[in-house]
Each structure stands twice: as C-alpha cells, then as structure tokens.
PDB file of N, CA and C in Angstrom:
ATOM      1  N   UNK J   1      -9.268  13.763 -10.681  1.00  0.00           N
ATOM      2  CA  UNK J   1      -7.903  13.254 -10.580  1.00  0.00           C
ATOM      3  C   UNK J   1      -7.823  11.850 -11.175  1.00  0.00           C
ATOM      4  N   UNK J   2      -6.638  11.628 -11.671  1.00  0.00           N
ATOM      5  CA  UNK J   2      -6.457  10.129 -12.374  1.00  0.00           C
ATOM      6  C   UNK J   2      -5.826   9.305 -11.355  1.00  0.00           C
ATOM      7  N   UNK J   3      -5.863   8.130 -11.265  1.00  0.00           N
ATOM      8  CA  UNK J   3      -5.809   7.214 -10.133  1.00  0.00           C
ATOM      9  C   UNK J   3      -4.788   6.461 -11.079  1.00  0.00           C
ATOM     10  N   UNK J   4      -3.354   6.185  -9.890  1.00  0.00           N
ATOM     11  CA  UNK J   4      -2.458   5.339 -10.507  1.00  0.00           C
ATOM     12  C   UNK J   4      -2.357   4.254  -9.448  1.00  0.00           C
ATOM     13  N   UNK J   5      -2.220   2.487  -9.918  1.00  0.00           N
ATOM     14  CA  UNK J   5      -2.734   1.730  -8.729  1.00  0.00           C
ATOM     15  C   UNK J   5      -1.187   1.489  -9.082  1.00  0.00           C
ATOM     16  N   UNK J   6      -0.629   1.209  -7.972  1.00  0.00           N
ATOM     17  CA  UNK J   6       0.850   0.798  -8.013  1.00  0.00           C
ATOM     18  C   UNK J   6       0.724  -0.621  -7.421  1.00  0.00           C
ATOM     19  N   UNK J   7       1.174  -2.076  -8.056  1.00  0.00           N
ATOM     20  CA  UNK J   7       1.452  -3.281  -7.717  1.00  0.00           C
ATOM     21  C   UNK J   7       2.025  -3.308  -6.422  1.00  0.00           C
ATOM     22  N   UNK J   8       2.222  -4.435  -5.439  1.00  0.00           N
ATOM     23  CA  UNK J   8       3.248  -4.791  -4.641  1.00  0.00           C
ATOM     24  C   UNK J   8       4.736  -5.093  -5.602  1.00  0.00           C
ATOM     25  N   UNK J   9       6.053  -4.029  -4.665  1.00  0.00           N
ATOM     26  CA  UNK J   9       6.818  -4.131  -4.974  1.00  0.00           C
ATOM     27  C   UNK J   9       7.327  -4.475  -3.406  1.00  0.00           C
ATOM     28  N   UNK J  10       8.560  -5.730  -3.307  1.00  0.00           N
ATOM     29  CA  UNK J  10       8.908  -5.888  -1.990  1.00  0.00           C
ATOM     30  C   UNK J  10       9.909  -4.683  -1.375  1.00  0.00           C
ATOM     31  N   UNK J  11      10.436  -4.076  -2.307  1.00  0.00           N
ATOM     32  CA  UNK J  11      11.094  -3.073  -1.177  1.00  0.00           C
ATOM     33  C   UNK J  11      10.608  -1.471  -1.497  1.00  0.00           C
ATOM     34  N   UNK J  12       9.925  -1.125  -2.057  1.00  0.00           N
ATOM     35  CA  UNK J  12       9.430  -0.104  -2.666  1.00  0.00           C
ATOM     36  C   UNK J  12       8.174   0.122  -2.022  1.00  0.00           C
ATOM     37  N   UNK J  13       7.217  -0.376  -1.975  1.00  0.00           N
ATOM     38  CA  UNK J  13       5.999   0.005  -2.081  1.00  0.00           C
ATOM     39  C   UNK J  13       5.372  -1.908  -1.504  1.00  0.00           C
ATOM     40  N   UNK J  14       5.837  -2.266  -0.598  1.00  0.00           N
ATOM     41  CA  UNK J  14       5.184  -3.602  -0.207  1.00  0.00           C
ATOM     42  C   UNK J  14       3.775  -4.085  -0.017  1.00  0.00           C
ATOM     43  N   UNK J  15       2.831  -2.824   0.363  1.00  0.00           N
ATOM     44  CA  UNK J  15       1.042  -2.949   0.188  1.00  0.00           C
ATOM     45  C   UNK J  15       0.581  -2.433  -0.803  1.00  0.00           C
ATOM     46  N   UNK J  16       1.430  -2.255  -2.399  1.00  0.00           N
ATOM     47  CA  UNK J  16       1.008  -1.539  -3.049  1.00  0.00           C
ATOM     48  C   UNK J  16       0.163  -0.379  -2.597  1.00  0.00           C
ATOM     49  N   UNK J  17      -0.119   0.353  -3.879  1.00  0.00           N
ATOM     50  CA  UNK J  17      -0.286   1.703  -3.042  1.00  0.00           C
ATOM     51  C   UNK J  17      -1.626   2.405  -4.040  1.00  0.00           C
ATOM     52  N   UNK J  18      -2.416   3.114  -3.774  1.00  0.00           N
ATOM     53  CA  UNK J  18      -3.596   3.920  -4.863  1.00  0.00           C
ATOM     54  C   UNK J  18      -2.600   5.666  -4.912  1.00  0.00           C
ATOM     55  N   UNK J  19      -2.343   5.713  -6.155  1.00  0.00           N
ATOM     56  CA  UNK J  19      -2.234   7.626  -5.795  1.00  0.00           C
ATOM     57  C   UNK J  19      -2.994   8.142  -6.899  1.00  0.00           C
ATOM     58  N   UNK J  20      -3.295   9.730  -6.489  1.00  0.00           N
ATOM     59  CA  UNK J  20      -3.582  10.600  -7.125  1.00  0.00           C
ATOM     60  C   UNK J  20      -2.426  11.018  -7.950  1.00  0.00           C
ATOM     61  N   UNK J  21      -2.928  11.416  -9.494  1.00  0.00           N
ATOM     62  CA  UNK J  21      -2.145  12.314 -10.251  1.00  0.00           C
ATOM     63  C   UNK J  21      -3.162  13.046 -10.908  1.00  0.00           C
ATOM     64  N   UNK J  22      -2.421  13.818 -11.606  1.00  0.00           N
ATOM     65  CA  UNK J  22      -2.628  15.780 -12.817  1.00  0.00           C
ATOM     66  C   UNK J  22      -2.209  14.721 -14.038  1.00  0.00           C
ATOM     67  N   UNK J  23      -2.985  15.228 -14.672  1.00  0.00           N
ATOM     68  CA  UNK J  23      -2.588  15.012 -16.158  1.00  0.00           C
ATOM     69  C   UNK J  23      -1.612  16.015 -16.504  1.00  0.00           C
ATOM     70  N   UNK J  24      -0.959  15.273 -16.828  1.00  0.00           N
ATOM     71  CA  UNK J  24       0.527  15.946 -17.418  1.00  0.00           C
ATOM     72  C   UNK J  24       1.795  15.919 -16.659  1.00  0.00           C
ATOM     73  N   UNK J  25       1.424  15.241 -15.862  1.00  0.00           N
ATOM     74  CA  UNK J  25       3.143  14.859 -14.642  1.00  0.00           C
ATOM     75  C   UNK J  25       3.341  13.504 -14.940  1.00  0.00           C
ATOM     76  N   UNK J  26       4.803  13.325 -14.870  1.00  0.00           N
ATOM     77  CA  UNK J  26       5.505  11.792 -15.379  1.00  0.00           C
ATOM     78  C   UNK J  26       5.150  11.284 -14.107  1.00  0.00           C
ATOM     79  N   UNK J  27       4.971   9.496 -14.650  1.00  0.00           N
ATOM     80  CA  UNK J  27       4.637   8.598 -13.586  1.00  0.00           C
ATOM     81  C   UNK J  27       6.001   8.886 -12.502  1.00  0.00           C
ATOM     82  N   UNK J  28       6.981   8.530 -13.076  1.00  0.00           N
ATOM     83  CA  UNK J  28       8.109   8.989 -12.052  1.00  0.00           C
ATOM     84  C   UNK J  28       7.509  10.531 -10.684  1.00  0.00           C
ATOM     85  N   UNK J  29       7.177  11.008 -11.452  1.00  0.00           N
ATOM     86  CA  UNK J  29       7.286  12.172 -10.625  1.00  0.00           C
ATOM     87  C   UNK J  29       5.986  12.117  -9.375  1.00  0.00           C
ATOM     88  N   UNK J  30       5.185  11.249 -10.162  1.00  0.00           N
ATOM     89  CA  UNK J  30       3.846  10.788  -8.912  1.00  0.00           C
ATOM     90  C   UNK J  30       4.721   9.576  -7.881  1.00  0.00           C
ATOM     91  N   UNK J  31       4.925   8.877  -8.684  1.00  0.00           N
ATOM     92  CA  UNK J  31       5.654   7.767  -7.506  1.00  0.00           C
ATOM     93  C   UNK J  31       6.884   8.182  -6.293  1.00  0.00           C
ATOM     94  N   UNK J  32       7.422   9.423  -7.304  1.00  0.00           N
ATOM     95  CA  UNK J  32       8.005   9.763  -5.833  1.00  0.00           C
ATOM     96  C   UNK J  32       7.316  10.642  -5.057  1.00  0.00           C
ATOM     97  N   UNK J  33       6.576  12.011  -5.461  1.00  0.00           N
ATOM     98  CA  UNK J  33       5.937  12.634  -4.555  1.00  0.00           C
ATOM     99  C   UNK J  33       5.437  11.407  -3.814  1.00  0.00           C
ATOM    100  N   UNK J  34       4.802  10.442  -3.754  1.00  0.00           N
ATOM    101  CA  UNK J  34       3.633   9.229  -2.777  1.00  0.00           C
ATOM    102  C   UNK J  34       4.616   9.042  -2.217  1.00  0.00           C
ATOM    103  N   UNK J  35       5.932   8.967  -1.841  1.00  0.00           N
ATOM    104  CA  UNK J  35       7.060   8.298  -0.871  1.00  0.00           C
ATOM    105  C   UNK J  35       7.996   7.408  -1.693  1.00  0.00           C
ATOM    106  N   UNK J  36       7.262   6.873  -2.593  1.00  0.00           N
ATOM    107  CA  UNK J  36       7.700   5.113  -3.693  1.00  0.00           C
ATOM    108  C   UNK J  36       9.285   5.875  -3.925  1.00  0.00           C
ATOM    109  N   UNK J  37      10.075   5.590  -3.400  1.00  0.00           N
ATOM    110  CA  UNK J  37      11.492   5.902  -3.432  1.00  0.00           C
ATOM    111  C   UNK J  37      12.365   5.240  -4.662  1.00  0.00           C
ATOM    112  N   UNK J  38      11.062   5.221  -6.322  1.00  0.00           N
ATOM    113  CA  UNK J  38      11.899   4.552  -7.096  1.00  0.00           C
ATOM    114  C   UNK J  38      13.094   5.160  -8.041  1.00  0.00           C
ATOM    115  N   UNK J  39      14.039   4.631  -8.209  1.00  0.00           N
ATOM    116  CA  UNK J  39      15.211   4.589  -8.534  1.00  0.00           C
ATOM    117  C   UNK J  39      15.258   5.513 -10.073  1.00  0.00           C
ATOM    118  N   UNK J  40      15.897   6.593 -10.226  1.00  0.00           N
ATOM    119  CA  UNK J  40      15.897   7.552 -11.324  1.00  0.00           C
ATOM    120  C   UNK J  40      17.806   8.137 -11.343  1.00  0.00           C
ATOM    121  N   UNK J  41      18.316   7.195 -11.719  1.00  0.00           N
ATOM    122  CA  UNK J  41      19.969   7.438 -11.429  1.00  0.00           C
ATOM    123  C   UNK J  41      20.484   8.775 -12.573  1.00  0.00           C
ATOM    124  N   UNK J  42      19.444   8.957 -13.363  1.00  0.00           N
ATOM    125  CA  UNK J  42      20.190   9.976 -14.891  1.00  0.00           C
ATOM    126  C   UNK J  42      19.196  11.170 -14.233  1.00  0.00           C
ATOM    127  N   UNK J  43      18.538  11.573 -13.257  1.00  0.00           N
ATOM    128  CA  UNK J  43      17.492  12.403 -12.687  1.00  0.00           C
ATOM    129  C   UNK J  43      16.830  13.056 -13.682  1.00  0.00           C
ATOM    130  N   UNK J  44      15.921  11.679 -14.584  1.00  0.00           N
ATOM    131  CA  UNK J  44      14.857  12.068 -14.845  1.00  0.00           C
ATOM    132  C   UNK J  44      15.039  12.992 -16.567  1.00  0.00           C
ATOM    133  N   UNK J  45      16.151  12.173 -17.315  1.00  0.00           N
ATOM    134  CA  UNK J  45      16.855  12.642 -17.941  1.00  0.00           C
ATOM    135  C   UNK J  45      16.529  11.739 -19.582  1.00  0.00           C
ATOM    136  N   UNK J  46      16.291  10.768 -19.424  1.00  0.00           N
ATOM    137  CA  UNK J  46      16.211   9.727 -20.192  1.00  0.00           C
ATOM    138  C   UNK J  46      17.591   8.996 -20.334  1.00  0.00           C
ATOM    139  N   UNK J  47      18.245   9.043 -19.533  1.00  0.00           N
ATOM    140  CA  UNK J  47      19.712   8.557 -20.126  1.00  0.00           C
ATOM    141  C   UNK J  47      19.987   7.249 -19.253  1.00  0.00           C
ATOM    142  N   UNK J  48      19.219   6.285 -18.684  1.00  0.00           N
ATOM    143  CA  UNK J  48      19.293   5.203 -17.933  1.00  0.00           C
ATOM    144  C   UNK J  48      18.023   4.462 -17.908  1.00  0.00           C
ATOM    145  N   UNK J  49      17.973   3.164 -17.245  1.00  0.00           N
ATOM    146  CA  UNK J  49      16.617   2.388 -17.185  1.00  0.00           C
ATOM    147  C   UNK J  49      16.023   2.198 -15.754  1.00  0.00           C
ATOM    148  N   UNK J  50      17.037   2.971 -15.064  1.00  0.00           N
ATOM    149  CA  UNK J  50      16.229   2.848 -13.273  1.00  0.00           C
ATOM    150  C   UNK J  50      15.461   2.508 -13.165  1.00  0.00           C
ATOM    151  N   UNK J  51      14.236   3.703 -13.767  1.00  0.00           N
ATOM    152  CA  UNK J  51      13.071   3.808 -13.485  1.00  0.00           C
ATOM    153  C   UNK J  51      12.195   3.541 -14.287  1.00  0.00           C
ATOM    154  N   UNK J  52      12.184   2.339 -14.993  1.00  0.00           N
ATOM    155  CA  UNK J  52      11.983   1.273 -15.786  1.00  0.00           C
ATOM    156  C   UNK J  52      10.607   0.999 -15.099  1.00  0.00           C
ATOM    157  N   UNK J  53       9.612   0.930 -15.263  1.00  0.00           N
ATOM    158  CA  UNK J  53       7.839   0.091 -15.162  1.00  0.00           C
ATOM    159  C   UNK J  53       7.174  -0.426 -16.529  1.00  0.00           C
ATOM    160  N   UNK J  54       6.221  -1.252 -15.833  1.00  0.00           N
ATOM    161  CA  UNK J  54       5.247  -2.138 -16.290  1.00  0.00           C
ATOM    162  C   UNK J  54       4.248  -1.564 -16.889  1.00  0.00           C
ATOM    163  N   UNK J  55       3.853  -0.549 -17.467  1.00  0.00           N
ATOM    164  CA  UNK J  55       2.162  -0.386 -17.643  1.00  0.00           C
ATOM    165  C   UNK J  55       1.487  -1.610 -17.442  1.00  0.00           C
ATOM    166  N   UNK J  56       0.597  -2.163 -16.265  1.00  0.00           N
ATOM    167  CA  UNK J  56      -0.160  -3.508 -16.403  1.00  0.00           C
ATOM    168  C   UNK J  56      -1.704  -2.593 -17.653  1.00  0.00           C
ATOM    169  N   UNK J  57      -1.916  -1.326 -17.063  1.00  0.00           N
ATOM    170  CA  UNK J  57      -3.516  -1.409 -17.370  1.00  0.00           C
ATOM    171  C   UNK J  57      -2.963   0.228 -17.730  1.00  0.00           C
ATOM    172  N   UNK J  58      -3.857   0.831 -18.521  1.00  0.00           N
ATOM    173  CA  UNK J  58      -3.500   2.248 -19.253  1.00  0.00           C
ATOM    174  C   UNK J  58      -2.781   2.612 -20.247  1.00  0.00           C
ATOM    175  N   UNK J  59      -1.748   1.877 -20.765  1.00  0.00           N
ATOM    176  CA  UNK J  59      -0.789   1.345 -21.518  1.00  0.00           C
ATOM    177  C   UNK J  59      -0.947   2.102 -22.679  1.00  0.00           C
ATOM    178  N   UNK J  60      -1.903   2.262 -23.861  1.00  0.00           N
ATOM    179  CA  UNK J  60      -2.313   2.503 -25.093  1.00  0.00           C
ATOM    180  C   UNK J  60      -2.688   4.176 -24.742  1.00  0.00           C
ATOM    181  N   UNK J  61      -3.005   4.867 -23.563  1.00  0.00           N
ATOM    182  CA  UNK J  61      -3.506   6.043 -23.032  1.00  0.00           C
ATOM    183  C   UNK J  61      -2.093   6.848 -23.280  1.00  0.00           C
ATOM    184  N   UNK J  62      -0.752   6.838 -22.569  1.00  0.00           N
ATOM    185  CA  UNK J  62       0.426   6.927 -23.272  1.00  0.00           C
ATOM    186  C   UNK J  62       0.619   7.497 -24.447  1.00  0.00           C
ATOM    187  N   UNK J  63       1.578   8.601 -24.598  1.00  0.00           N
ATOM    188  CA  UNK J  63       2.330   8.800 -25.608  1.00  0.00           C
ATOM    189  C   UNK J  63       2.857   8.010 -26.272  1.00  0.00           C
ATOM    190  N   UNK J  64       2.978   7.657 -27.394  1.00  0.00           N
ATOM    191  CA  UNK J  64       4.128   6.533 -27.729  1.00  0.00           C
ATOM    192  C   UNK J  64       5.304   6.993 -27.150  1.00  0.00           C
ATOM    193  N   UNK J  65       6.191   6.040 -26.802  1.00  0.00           N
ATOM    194  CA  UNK J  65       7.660   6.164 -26.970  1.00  0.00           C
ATOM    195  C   UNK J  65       8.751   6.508 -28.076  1.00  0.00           C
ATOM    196  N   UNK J  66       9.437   7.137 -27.712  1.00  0.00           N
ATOM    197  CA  UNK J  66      10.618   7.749 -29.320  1.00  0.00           C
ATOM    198  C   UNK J  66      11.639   7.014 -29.579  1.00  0.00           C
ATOM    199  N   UNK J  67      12.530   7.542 -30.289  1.00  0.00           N
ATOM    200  CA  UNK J  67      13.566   6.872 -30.337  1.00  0.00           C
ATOM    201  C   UNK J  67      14.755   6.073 -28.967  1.00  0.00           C
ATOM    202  N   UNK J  68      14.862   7.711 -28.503  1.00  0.00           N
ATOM    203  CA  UNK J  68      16.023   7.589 -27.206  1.00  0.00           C
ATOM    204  C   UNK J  68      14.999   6.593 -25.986  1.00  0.00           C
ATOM    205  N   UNK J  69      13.736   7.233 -25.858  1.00  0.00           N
ATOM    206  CA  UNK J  69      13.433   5.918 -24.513  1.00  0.00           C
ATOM    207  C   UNK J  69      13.167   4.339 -25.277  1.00  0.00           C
ATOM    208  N   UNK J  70      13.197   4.157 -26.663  1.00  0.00           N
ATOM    209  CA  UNK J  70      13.188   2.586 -26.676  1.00  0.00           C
ATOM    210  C   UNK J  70      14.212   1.947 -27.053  1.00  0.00           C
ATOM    211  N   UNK J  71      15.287   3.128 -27.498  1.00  0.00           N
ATOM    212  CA  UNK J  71      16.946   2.839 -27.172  1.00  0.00           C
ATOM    213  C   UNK J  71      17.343   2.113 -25.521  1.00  0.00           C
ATOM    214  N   UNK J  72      16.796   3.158 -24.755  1.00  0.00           N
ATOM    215  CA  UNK J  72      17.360   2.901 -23.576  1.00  0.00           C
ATOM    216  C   UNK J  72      16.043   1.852 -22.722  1.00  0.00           C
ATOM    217  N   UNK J  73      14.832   0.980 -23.190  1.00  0.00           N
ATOM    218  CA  UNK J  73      14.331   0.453 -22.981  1.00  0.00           C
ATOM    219  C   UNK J  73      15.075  -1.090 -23.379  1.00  0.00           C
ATOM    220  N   UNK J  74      15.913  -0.996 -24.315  1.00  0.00           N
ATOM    221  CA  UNK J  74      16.561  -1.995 -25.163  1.00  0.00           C
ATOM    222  C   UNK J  74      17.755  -2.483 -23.956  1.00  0.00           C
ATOM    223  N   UNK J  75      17.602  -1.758 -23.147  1.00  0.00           N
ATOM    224  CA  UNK J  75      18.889  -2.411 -21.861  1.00  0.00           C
ATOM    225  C   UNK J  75      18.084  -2.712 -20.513  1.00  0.00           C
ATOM    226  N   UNK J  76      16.983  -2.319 -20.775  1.00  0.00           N
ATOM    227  CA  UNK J  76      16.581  -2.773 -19.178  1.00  0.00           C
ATOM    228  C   UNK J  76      16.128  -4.014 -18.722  1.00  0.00           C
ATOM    229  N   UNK J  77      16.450  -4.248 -17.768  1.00  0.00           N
ATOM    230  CA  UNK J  77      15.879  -5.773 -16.884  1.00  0.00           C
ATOM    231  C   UNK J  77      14.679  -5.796 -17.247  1.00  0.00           C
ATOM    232  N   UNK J  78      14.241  -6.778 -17.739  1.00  0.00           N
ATOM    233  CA  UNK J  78      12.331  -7.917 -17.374  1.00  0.00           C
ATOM    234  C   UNK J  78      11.861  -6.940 -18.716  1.00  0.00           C
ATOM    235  N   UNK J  79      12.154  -6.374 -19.644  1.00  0.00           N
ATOM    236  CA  UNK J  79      11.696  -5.685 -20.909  1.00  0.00           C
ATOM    237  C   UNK J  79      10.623  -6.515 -21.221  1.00  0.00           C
ATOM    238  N   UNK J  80       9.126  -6.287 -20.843  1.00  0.00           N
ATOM    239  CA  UNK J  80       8.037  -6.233 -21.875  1.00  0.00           C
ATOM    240  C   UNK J  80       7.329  -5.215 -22.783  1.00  0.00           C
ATOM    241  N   UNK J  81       6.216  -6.023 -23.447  1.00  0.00           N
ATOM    242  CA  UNK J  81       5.813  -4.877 -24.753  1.00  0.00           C
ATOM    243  C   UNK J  81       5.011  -3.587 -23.991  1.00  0.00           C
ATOM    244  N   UNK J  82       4.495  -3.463 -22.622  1.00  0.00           N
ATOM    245  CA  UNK J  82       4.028  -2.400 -22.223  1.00  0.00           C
ATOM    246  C   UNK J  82       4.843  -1.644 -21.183  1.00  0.00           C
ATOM    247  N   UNK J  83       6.409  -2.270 -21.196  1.00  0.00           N
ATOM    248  CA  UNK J  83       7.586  -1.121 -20.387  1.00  0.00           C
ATOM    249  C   UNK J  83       7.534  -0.161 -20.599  1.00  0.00           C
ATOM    250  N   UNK J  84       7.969   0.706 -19.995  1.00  0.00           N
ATOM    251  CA  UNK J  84       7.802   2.215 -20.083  1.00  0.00           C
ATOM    252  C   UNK J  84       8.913   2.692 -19.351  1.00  0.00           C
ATOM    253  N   UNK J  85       9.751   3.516 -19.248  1.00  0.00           N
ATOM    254  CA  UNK J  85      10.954   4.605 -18.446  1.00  0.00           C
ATOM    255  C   UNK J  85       9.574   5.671 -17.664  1.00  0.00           C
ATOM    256  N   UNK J  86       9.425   5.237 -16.257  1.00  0.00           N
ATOM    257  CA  UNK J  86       8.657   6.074 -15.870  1.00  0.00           C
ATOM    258  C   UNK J  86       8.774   7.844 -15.747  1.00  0.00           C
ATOM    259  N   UNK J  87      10.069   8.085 -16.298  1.00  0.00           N
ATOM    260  CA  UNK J  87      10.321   9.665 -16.160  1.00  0.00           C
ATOM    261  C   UNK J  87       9.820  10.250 -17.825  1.00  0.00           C
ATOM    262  N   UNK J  88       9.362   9.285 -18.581  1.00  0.00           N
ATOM    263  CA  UNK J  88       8.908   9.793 -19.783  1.00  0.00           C
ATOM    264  C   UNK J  88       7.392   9.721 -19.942  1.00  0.00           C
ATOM    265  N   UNK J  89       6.701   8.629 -18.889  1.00  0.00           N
ATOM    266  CA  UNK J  89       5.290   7.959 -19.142  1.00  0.00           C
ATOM    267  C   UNK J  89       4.748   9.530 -18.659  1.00  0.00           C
ATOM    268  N   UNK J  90       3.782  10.196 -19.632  1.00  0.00           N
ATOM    269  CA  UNK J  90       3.264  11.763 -18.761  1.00  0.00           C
ATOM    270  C   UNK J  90       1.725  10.896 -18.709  1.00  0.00           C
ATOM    271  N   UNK J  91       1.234  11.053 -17.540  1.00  0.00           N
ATOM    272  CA  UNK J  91      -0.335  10.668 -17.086  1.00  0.00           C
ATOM    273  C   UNK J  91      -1.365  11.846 -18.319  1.00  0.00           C
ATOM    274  N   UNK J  92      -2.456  11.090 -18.781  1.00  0.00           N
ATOM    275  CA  UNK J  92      -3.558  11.762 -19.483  1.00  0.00           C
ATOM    276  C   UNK J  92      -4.423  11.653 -18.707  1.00  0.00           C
ATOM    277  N   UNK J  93      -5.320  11.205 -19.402  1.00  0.00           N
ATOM    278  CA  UNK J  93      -6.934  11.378 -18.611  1.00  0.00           C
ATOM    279  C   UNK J  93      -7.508   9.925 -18.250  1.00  0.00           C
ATOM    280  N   UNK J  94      -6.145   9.026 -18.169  1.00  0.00           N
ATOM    281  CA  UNK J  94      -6.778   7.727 -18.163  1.00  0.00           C
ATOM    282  C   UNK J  94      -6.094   7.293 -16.734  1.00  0.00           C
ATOM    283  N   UNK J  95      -6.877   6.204 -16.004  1.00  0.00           N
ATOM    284  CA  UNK J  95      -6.093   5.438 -14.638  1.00  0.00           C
ATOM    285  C   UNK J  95      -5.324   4.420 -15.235  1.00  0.00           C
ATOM    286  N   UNK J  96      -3.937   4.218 -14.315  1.00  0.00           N
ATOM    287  CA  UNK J  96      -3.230   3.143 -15.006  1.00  0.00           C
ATOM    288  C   UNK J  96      -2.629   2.348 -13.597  1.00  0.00           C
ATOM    289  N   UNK J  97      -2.370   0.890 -14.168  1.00  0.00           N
ATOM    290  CA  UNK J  97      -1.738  -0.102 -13.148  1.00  0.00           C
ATOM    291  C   UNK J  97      -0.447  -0.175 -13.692  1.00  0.00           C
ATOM    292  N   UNK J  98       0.640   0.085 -12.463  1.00  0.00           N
ATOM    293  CA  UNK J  98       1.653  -0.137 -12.816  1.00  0.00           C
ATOM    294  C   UNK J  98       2.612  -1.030 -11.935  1.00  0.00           C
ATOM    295  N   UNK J  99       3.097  -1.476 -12.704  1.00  0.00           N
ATOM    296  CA  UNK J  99       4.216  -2.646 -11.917  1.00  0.00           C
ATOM    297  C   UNK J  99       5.341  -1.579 -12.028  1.00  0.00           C
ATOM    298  N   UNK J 100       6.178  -2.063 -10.621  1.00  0.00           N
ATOM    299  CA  UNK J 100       7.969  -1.504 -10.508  1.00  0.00           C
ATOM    300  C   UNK J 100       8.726  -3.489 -10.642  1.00  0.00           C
ATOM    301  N   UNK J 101       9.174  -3.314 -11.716  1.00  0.00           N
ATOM    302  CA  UNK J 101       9.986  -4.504 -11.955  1.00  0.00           C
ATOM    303  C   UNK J 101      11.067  -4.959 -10.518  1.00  0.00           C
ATOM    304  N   UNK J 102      11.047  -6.072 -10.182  1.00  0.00           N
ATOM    305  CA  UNK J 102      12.161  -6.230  -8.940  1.00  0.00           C
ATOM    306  C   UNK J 102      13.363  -5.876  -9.021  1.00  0.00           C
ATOM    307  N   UNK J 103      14.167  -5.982 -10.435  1.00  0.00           N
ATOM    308  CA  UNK J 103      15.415  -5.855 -10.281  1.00  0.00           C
ATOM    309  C   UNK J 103      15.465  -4.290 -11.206  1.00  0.00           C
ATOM    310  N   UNK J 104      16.353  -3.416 -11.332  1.00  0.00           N
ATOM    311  CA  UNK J 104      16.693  -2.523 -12.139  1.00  0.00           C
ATOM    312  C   UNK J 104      18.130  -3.045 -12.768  1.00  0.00           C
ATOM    313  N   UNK J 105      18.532  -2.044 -13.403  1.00  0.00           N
ATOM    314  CA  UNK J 105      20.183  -2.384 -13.904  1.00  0.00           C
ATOM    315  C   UNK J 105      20.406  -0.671 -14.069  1.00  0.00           C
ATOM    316  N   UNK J 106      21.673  -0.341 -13.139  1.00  0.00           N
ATOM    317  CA  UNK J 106      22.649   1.154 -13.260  1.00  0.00           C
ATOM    318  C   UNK J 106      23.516   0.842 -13.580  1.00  0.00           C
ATOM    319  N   UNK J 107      23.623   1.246 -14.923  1.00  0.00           N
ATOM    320  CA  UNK J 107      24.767   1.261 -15.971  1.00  0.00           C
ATOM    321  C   UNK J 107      26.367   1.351 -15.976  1.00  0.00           C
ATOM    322  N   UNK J 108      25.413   2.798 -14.734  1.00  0.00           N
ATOM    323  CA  UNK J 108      27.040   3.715 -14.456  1.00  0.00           C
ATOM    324  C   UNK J 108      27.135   3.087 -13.413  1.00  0.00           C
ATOM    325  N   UNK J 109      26.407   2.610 -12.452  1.00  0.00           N
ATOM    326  CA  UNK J 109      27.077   2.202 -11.141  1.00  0.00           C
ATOM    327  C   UNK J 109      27.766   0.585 -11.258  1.00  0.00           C
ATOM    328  N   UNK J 110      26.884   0.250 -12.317  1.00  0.00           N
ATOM    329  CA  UNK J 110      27.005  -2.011 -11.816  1.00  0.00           C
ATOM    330  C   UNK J 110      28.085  -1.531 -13.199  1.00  0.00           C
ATOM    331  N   UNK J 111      28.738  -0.508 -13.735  1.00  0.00           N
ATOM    332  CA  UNK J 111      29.346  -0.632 -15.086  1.00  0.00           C
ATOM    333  C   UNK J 111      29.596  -0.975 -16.159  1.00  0.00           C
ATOM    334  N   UNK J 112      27.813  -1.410 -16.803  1.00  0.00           N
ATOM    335  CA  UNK J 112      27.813  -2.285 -17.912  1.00  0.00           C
ATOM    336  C   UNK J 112      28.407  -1.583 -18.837  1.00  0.00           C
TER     337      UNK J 112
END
C-alpha cells in the first residue's frame, strides 16, 4: 500500500493524519474515505478548486496536469508550482505529503 502523510490542517485533519491508498484512486477519494471531510463542491468533476492541495513530497510521481485542471488551478487560493485539484491527483506507486491549503474559494457559492 502507498502511504499518504496528510499535514496539520486546523479544521480538517488537526493531528495530521498517515493513510493507506491503491494505486489508482484520486487523492480526493483517499482523504475522504480517512474521514478528512475535504471540500469537493463540482463532486469530483474538475469544474472548481475546493479541493485544491499541496503536493509537499511525491509531486513529480503524478500525472501531469491538462489543460482544464491548470485552467481551474489558475483560480485557486495559495496556488503553488506543486498544487494539484485533489479529485484529479490518481496515487501511483509512490508515498506523498500533502498539504490541504487553509482557505479554499467556491465560485458558485462566494460568487466569483
């Protein structure tokens, strides 16, 4: 199993957390099976930045990103060069550290 170390996030995941994943399931989809109640407002669709993370460590293991997720990477809060839309990041054969950014931005809800 590949080991995903999840950062301290204060309302998410406050002792950070170790989980198990399968190669081939989106980080999204591990962070919520573990409880991590993070935010996926387009369900997992690519059409929002909810669920916006950090790759700290695994980063290059990753698919590249396409067009539409670095379109919609181009609106999200705290954008660095190893962000990722966690409903697109699919786990390989590598362990990765990931940060959940503090703030998100919902498009449709805050009505940018």
């Amino acid at each position: 199993m590949i080991q995903i170390v999840v950062l301290p996030h204060p309302q998410l995941c406050p002792e950070g957390a170790v989980l198990e994943a399968e190669a081939g399931t989106s980080v999204c989809d591990v962070l919520l099976a573990n409880d991590i109640e993070i935010e996926h407002a387009c369900e997992k669709s690519c059409a929002c930045t909810t669920c916006h993370v950090i790759i700290r460590e695994g980063f290059k293991s990753l698919a590249p990103s396409d067009e539409l997720e670095d379109d919609m990477l181009d609106k999200a809060w705290g954008l660095e060069s190893e962000s990722r839309l966690s409903c697109q990041s699919i786990v390989t054969d590598t362990d990765l550290v990931v940060e959940i950014p503090k703030y998100t931005i919902n498009h449709a809800r805050e009505h940018h």
